[in-house]
Amino acid sequence: MTKVDWDEAFANAAYIKDGNTYPDRWRRSATAFVADQERVDLNVSYGPHLRQKFDLFWPGTEPDGLVVFVHGGYWLDFDKSYWSHLAGGACKKGWAVAIPSYVLAPEVKISEITQMIGVAIEKCAELVDGPIVLVGHSAGGHLVTRMACDPSPLQDRVRARVSRVVSISGLHDLRNLIQTQMNEQLQLDLDEATAESVALQTPITTAEIICWVGAQERPEFLSQALVLQDAWKNRVADIQVVVEPRRHHFDVIGSLTNPMSPLSLALIGAM
């Protein structure tokens, strides 16, 4: 048997042309988007830590509902300020969009981040009425699907409002991360990796589940989408995998800025 190099399997930037330039591009786009907004609530606190804040972007009319976008970065990198522009598509379709930061590993464990995101979503839900759509990218895909598992960090009244969960290039089985160098910071052991792997947990949701992944992703990310679909296909009412052509791990989220893109339309249930 060939031994798998799990560091390589989960690597992204090295396999994307100009991959290291994407964070600066995201930051510039996000900053310009915020400056152009007529109504946005910045740095709303949901906890005592400096990183426990979210930005809430409002549409021009009464919101149809709430989208919460949870960013990726392997639970180790980034904050809300890189992703503001991704609120553009849903806002233009009449939805309020919240983007939280969260405390990163190794300061906290992944299981603690899960609980933190639950608190953030509940705080956002207090501010916006209507249905809730949860969307996350990469590690954020893990965090939003984790809200739909038993036990869920969300109270029943909030979880009942969640109509759709969209995991973009999400991580659904965390066990092989134990064998990566990044685990020196993540500090995952087998018990926590198993408990936090949504593909190994029982879903408790009536929400539609969408695993969205780029066709040019690393094979592991395509596999992670199929793993969740296979695990949950007989346990939830509606789960699907969408493989978007010509997209890789860093540009697959870009079409969230376009209100008429297939991803934006799937997000709000307009396809």
Short mmCIF file of C-alpha atoms in Angstrom, two decimals:
data_model
loop_
_atom_site.label_atom_id
_atom_site.label_comp_id
_atom_site.label_asym_id
_atom_site.label_seq_id
_atom_site.Cartn_x
_atom_site.Cartn_y
_atom_site.Cartn_z
CA MET A 1 0.00 0.00 0.00
CA THR A 2 1.17 3.51 -0.84
CA LYS A 3 1.52 5.74 2.19
CA VAL A 4 -0.51 8.96 1.86
CA ASP A 5 1.28 12.25 2.45
CA TRP A 6 -1.51 14.02 4.33
CA ASP A 7 0.31 17.35 4.39
CA GLU A 8 0.28 17.30 0.60
CA ALA A 9 -3.30 16.02 0.45
CA PHE A 10 -4.58 19.03 2.37
CA ALA A 11 -2.26 21.58 0.69
CA ASN A 12 -3.91 24.19 -1.52
CA ALA A 13 -1.76 27.23 -2.32
CA ALA A 14 1.08 25.17 -3.77
CA TYR A 15 -1.26 23.71 -6.39
CA ILE A 16 -2.96 26.97 -7.40
CA LYS A 17 -1.35 29.45 -9.77
CA ASP A 18 -0.34 32.54 -7.76
CA GLY A 19 -1.95 30.86 -4.76
CA ASN A 20 -0.07 32.97 -2.23
CA THR A 21 -1.52 36.18 -3.69
CA TYR A 22 -5.14 35.34 -2.86
CA PRO A 23 -5.25 36.58 0.76
CA ASP A 24 -4.15 40.07 -0.29
CA ARG A 25 -6.74 40.06 -3.08
CA TRP A 26 -9.48 39.00 -0.66
CA ARG A 27 -8.51 41.68 1.82
CA ARG A 28 -8.54 44.45 -0.80
CA SER A 29 -11.91 43.35 -2.17
CA ALA A 30 -13.38 43.11 1.33
CA THR A 31 -12.14 46.56 2.35
CA ALA A 32 -13.55 48.16 -0.80
CA PHE A 33 -16.90 46.42 -0.27
CA VAL A 34 -17.26 47.67 3.31
CA ALA A 35 -16.46 51.23 2.26
CA ASP A 36 -19.24 51.09 -0.33
CA GLN A 37 -22.01 49.91 2.00
CA GLU A 38 -24.83 52.21 3.08
CA ARG A 39 -25.81 50.06 6.06
CA VAL A 40 -23.46 47.75 7.92
CA ASP A 41 -22.98 47.02 11.62
CA LEU A 42 -19.29 46.41 12.23
CA ASN A 43 -17.66 44.59 15.13
CA VAL A 44 -20.80 43.40 16.89
CA SER A 45 -19.65 41.48 19.96
CA TYR A 46 -20.84 37.95 20.73
CA GLY A 47 -18.31 37.15 23.47
CA PRO A 48 -15.50 38.57 25.61
CA HIS A 49 -12.54 37.78 23.33
CA LEU A 50 -11.35 40.45 20.89
CA ARG A 51 -11.97 38.03 18.01
CA GLN A 52 -15.53 37.24 19.07
CA LYS A 53 -17.12 39.82 16.80
CA PHE A 54 -19.12 39.78 13.59
CA ASP A 55 -20.03 42.23 10.84
CA LEU A 56 -23.65 42.38 9.71
CA PHE A 57 -24.44 43.60 6.19
CA TRP A 58 -27.99 44.71 5.46
CA PRO A 59 -29.85 44.71 2.14
CA GLY A 60 -31.64 47.80 0.89
CA THR A 61 -35.03 46.43 1.95
CA GLU A 62 -36.42 44.42 4.86
CA PRO A 63 -34.36 41.19 4.87
CA ASP A 64 -35.85 37.98 3.52
CA GLY A 65 -33.71 36.16 6.07
CA LEU A 66 -30.20 35.76 7.43
CA VAL A 67 -27.09 34.26 5.85
CA VAL A 68 -24.16 33.51 8.16
CA PHE A 69 -20.83 32.99 6.39
CA VAL A 70 -18.08 31.22 8.36
CA HIS A 71 -14.57 31.55 6.94
CA GLY A 72 -11.90 28.90 6.54
CA GLY A 73 -8.16 28.82 7.09
CA TYR A 74 -7.85 25.42 8.80
CA TRP A 75 -9.09 26.97 12.08
CA LEU A 76 -5.65 28.66 12.19
CA ASP A 77 -5.82 31.76 9.99
CA PHE A 78 -7.83 34.79 8.86
CA ASP A 79 -10.68 36.79 10.31
CA LYS A 80 -13.88 38.41 9.05
CA SER A 81 -12.06 41.30 7.38
CA TYR A 82 -10.94 39.11 4.45
CA TRP A 83 -14.42 38.03 3.38
CA SER A 84 -16.80 41.02 3.52
CA HIS A 85 -17.22 41.15 -0.26
CA LEU A 86 -18.70 37.65 -0.22
CA ALA A 87 -21.84 39.17 1.33
CA GLY A 88 -22.50 40.99 -1.94
CA GLY A 89 -24.55 38.43 -3.81
CA ALA A 90 -26.95 37.52 -0.99
CA CYS A 91 -27.38 41.17 0.05
CA LYS A 92 -28.37 42.10 -3.48
CA LYS A 93 -30.96 39.30 -3.36
CA GLY A 94 -32.48 40.79 -0.21
CA TRP A 95 -30.76 38.85 2.57
CA ALA A 96 -28.84 40.14 5.58
CA VAL A 97 -25.37 38.59 5.82
CA ALA A 98 -23.32 38.13 8.99
CA ILE A 99 -19.61 37.25 8.90
CA PRO A 100 -18.04 36.34 12.25
CA SER A 101 -14.45 36.08 13.35
CA TYR A 102 -13.56 33.44 15.92
CA VAL A 103 -10.66 32.61 18.22
CA LEU A 104 -8.10 30.50 16.37
CA ALA A 105 -6.07 27.42 17.23
CA PRO A 106 -3.81 26.83 19.08
CA GLU A 107 -5.34 29.30 21.53
CA VAL A 108 -8.47 27.14 21.50
CA LYS A 109 -9.36 23.65 20.29
CA ILE A 110 -11.59 22.95 17.29
CA SER A 111 -14.35 21.76 19.59
CA GLU A 112 -14.26 25.14 21.35
CA ILE A 113 -14.47 26.95 18.01
CA THR A 114 -17.57 24.87 17.23
CA GLN A 115 -19.26 26.10 20.40
CA MET A 116 -18.15 29.66 19.67
CA ILE A 117 -19.72 29.64 16.22
CA GLY A 118 -22.96 28.40 17.75
CA VAL A 119 -22.99 31.42 20.05
CA ALA A 120 -22.23 33.76 17.12
CA ILE A 121 -25.09 32.35 15.04
CA GLU A 122 -27.54 32.70 17.92
CA LYS A 123 -26.52 36.32 18.45
CA CYS A 124 -26.97 37.03 14.74
CA ALA A 125 -30.36 35.31 14.83
CA GLU A 126 -31.52 37.75 17.52
CA LEU A 127 -30.94 40.64 15.12
CA VAL A 128 -32.55 39.30 11.93
CA ASP A 129 -35.91 37.56 11.56
CA GLY A 130 -36.81 34.84 9.09
CA PRO A 131 -35.04 31.74 7.79
CA ILE A 132 -31.34 31.19 8.36
CA VAL A 133 -28.84 29.89 5.82
CA LEU A 134 -25.44 28.73 7.07
CA VAL A 135 -22.54 28.77 4.63
CA GLY A 136 -18.89 28.07 5.28
CA HIS A 137 -15.71 27.59 3.29
CA SER A 138 -13.14 24.86 4.02
CA ALA A 139 -12.83 24.75 7.84
CA GLY A 140 -15.91 26.97 7.84
CA GLY A 141 -17.71 24.20 5.95
CA HIS A 142 -16.97 21.92 8.87
CA LEU A 143 -18.24 24.49 11.36
CA VAL A 144 -21.58 25.10 9.65
CA THR A 145 -22.34 21.43 9.09
CA ARG A 146 -21.37 20.78 12.70
CA MET A 147 -24.35 22.94 13.71
CA ALA A 148 -26.62 20.28 12.21
CA CYS A 149 -25.20 17.39 14.29
CA ASP A 150 -26.28 15.82 17.56
CA PRO A 151 -25.38 17.40 19.89
CA SER A 152 -25.71 20.78 18.19
CA PRO A 153 -24.36 24.01 19.70
CA LEU A 154 -27.58 25.70 18.54
CA GLN A 155 -30.68 25.88 20.66
CA ASP A 156 -33.70 24.15 19.12
CA ARG A 157 -35.52 27.41 18.34
CA VAL A 158 -32.58 28.71 16.28
CA ARG A 159 -31.77 25.38 14.64
CA ALA A 160 -35.41 25.11 13.53
CA ARG A 161 -34.96 28.32 11.53
CA VAL A 162 -32.01 26.92 9.55
CA SER A 163 -33.37 26.12 6.09
CA ARG A 164 -30.10 25.38 4.29
CA VAL A 165 -26.50 24.51 5.10
CA VAL A 166 -23.93 25.06 2.34
CA SER A 167 -20.48 23.59 2.89
CA ILE A 168 -18.10 24.98 0.26
CA SER A 169 -14.98 22.80 -0.02
CA GLY A 170 -15.78 21.67 3.51
CA LEU A 171 -13.86 19.34 5.80
CA HIS A 172 -16.19 16.64 7.08
CA ASP A 173 -13.85 13.93 8.38
CA LEU A 174 -11.02 15.38 10.46
CA ARG A 175 -9.21 12.22 11.47
CA ASN A 176 -6.44 12.38 8.86
CA LEU A 177 -5.54 15.89 9.99
CA ILE A 178 -3.92 14.21 12.99
CA GLN A 179 -1.19 13.04 10.59
CA THR A 180 -0.34 16.55 9.33
CA GLN A 181 2.22 19.05 10.55
CA MET A 182 -0.56 21.55 11.21
CA ASN A 183 -1.76 19.28 14.00
CA GLU A 184 1.08 20.66 16.12
CA GLN A 185 -1.21 23.71 16.38
CA LEU A 186 -4.62 22.06 16.04
CA GLN A 187 -3.74 19.56 18.80
CA LEU A 188 -6.33 17.08 17.61
CA ASP A 189 -6.41 13.63 19.16
CA LEU A 190 -8.50 10.77 17.83
CA ASP A 191 -11.36 11.35 20.29
CA GLU A 192 -11.80 15.00 19.36
CA ALA A 193 -11.26 14.38 15.64
CA THR A 194 -13.97 11.73 15.72
CA ALA A 195 -16.40 13.82 17.75
CA GLU A 196 -15.90 16.82 15.45
CA SER A 197 -16.10 14.84 12.18
CA VAL A 198 -19.61 15.55 10.94
CA ALA A 199 -19.53 12.54 8.61
CA LEU A 200 -19.28 10.35 11.71
CA GLN A 201 -22.07 12.08 13.62
CA THR A 202 -25.86 11.90 13.58
CA PRO A 203 -27.52 14.78 11.71
CA ILE A 204 -30.48 16.44 13.43
CA THR A 205 -31.87 18.84 10.88
CA THR A 206 -34.63 19.36 8.37
CA ALA A 207 -32.40 21.73 6.42
CA GLU A 208 -31.23 21.12 2.88
CA ILE A 209 -27.53 20.22 2.83
CA ILE A 210 -25.37 21.27 -0.12
CA CYS A 211 -21.71 20.28 -0.49
CA TRP A 212 -20.26 22.63 -3.11
CA VAL A 213 -16.75 21.96 -4.39
CA GLY A 214 -14.57 23.06 -7.29
CA ALA A 215 -13.71 20.55 -9.99
CA GLN A 216 -10.04 21.63 -9.81
CA GLU A 217 -9.74 21.14 -6.05
CA ARG A 218 -7.23 18.79 -4.50
CA PRO A 219 -8.68 15.25 -4.59
CA GLU A 220 -9.07 15.20 -0.81
CA PHE A 221 -11.60 18.05 -0.92
CA LEU A 222 -13.67 16.32 -3.59
CA SER A 223 -13.55 13.22 -1.43
CA GLN A 224 -14.63 15.14 1.67
CA ALA A 225 -17.81 16.28 -0.10
CA LEU A 226 -18.68 12.75 -1.21
CA VAL A 227 -17.92 11.35 2.24
CA LEU A 228 -20.57 13.55 3.82
CA GLN A 229 -23.12 12.80 1.12
CA ASP A 230 -22.57 9.06 1.55
CA ALA A 231 -22.78 9.28 5.34
CA TRP A 232 -25.94 11.40 5.47
CA LYS A 233 -27.84 10.39 2.32
CA ASN A 234 -30.32 8.20 4.21
CA ARG A 235 -30.42 10.38 7.31
CA VAL A 236 -31.47 13.80 6.00
CA ALA A 237 -34.24 14.73 3.62
CA ASP A 238 -32.06 16.44 1.04
CA ILE A 239 -28.29 16.35 0.54
CA GLN A 240 -26.46 16.96 -2.71
CA VAL A 241 -22.93 17.44 -4.01
CA VAL A 242 -22.33 20.11 -6.65
CA VAL A 243 -18.98 20.07 -8.47
CA GLU A 244 -18.46 23.46 -10.12
CA PRO A 245 -16.35 23.33 -13.31
CA ARG A 246 -13.07 25.25 -13.61
CA ARG A 247 -13.00 26.24 -9.92
CA HIS A 248 -10.29 25.55 -7.36
CA HIS A 249 -10.14 25.92 -3.59
CA PHE A 250 -9.40 29.64 -3.61
CA ASP A 251 -11.74 30.90 -6.34
CA VAL A 252 -14.75 28.63 -5.72
CA ILE A 253 -16.12 31.15 -3.20
CA GLY A 254 -15.69 34.15 -5.51
CA SER A 255 -19.08 33.84 -7.17
CA LEU A 256 -20.79 34.63 -3.85
CA THR A 257 -20.25 38.25 -4.90
CA ASN A 258 -22.55 37.76 -7.90
CA PRO A 259 -26.27 37.60 -7.04
CA MET A 260 -27.04 35.60 -10.19
CA SER A 261 -24.26 33.01 -9.92
CA PRO A 262 -25.30 29.37 -9.47
CA LEU A 263 -23.72 29.34 -6.01
CA SER A 264 -25.53 32.48 -4.83
CA LEU A 265 -28.83 31.20 -6.17
CA ALA A 266 -28.32 27.82 -4.52
CA LEU A 267 -27.47 29.58 -1.28
CA ILE A 268 -30.82 31.34 -1.06
CA GLY A 269 -32.82 28.49 -2.58
CA ALA A 270 -33.56 30.24 -5.86
CA MET A 271 -32.26 27.60 -8.26
#
